[in-house]
Amino acid sequence: MKYYSLNQKSPKVHFKEATIKGQAPDKGLYFPETLPRLEKSWVDDIGNKNNETIAFDVIQPYVGSDIPEDQLRRIVGETINFPIPLVKINDNIFSLELFHGPTLAFKDIGARFMSRCLGYFAKERSEKITVLVATSGDTGGAVANGFYEVDGVDVVILYPSGKVSSVQEKQLTTLGKNIHALEVKGSFDDCQRMVKQAFADETLTQKRLLTSANSINVARWLPQQFYYFFAYKQWGEKENPPVFCVPSGNFGNICAGMLAHITGLPAAHFIAACNTNDVVPRYLHSGEYQVKPAVPTISNAMDVGDPSNFVRVLQLFGHHYVSLQEKLSGYTITDTETKATIKRVKQDTGYLPDPHGAVAYLSLERYLEQHPHQKGIFLETAHPVKFYDVVEPVTGEKIAIPPSIESILQRPKHSTVIEADYPSLKKNLLQY
Ligand SMILES: *Cc1c(COP(=O)(O)O)cnc(C)c1O
């Protein structure tokens, strides 16, 4: 399988190079040259396959011969070594729980797959690879955990001092070894700007092989298809395929679901559930695509004003607006509605969604009101305890802390505080 740049100005590359580079030299996103097709018989038989087989069969065409079969099976097995259950909430709505991984968010799946692929590629070469990533919270934890103790790979994470939750900060700063946390005296935008400067600085990139681990990397994007298939495997009414409702920020997750659908996954429809950072829902209503600066909300992992992966969604539909609209709807949910939904769902069903899941739950409910013969799945992308400061005051109940998080909270924080300017970052990068 080869990948081309959506900006069309860089040479095509194989999976290995796309994973190491992250982004094409022309700054475009890599996109698979051909889309594999899953046989109908394969899909019909999904109930008889184990998750490792499903995931391997889905990803293998994208990896090609860059990773041998036994290694790819190992990588896939390590990626999904926790449960991904489909939980019934009421007659029409189900929750796909993606938060049973080590950092309690769905990003674990993409980060674990990517880290192991990169680890495999690093072994083949003498040069160390440095993963450089800016985080506003969840990405950093998943990346840190995913890459922890992966040989040949150093991870440098920039995060805005005082602006990530205490749990998130612990997930970034307590691992040590090959994981380095830089605490930036500035905002998330500062962190992102500094990372971009590093990638553009040839005097640095000649000395260090840098790559990013954000959701534009194909090795993070593509494995997110896995759990859409696991959901369908657990879906009772195979003749009435589910609507998938995805809480969306950078649109990597929903784009993986739509890719899965185009290549064979049965799905009735997709819903992009957004908070007030709703450039895509507005586009789906008006046809006008207007990016704006991100505004802070209580579902903060979706506070994205200019979603980087949406261009891949457009590409999947050949930039054909009407076909896209037939498959994708968008909803905008305010913070007030999110809180009311958390409270109501807990009261009515006993299920406690996190703020991102609540945005998706309400979007799905609204869609199903208009489509009463359909049923749907919302992706529960994080454990509510990650957002206890939002959720607990709404329900008035404490959320039990899972043991995996409890042990992290006891560990000491190790970070290097740096100024919000590029020279400070560069000086640090050259030390590793
Ligand atoms: C990152 C994140 C999202 C958004 O996912 P995208 O792939 O960026 O659209 C939603 N929920 C949670 C909890 C996240 O961490």
Tab-separated table of C-alpha atoms and ligand atoms in Angstrom, residues 105-107 138-139 215 224 247-254 301-302 354 356 381-382 387, ligand 1:
chain	number	residue	atom	x	y	z
A	105	ALA	CA	-9.339	7.289	26.836
A	106	PHE	CA	-9.764	5.976	23.300
A	107	LYS	CA	-6.487	7.549	22.205
A	138	ASP	CA	-5.409	13.503	26.622
A	139	THR	CA	-3.019	13.007	23.707
A	215	SER	CA	-3.786	12.040	15.001
A	224	GLN	CA	-9.083	3.437	15.142
A	247	PRO	CA	-17.663	12.949	19.749
A	248	SER	CA	-15.381	14.840	17.405
A	249	GLY	CA	-12.573	17.361	17.708
A	250	ASN	CA	-9.813	16.773	15.182
A	251	PHE	CA	-12.028	14.282	13.300
A	252	GLY	CA	-9.523	11.433	13.249
A	253	ASN	CA	-11.810	9.050	15.072
A	254	ILE	CA	-14.932	9.561	12.961
A	301	ALA	CA	-10.596	17.303	24.073
A	302	MET	CA	-12.900	18.534	21.301
A	354	ASP	CA	-18.199	11.688	30.575
A	356	HIS	CA	-17.564	13.947	25.539
A	381	THR	CA	-14.229	8.130	24.449
A	382	ALA	CA	-13.122	8.709	28.054
A	387	PHE	CA	-13.308	14.817	34.075
B	1	LIG	C1	-9.308	13.368	21.406
B	1	LIG	C2	-10.653	13.151	21.998
B	1	LIG	C3	-11.838	13.303	21.248
B	1	LIG	C4	-11.819	13.797	19.816
B	1	LIG	O1	-11.316	12.858	18.919
B	1	LIG	P1	-10.866	13.290	17.444
B	1	LIG	O2	-10.326	12.077	16.812
B	1	LIG	O3	-9.836	14.374	17.623
B	1	LIG	O4	-12.089	13.817	16.755
B	1	LIG	C5	-13.044	13.009	21.845
B	1	LIG	N1	-13.106	12.593	23.133
B	1	LIG	C6	-12.002	12.445	23.891
B	1	LIG	C7	-12.150	12.026	25.307
B	1	LIG	C8	-10.741	12.708	23.362
B	1	LIG	O5	-9.648	12.566	24.125
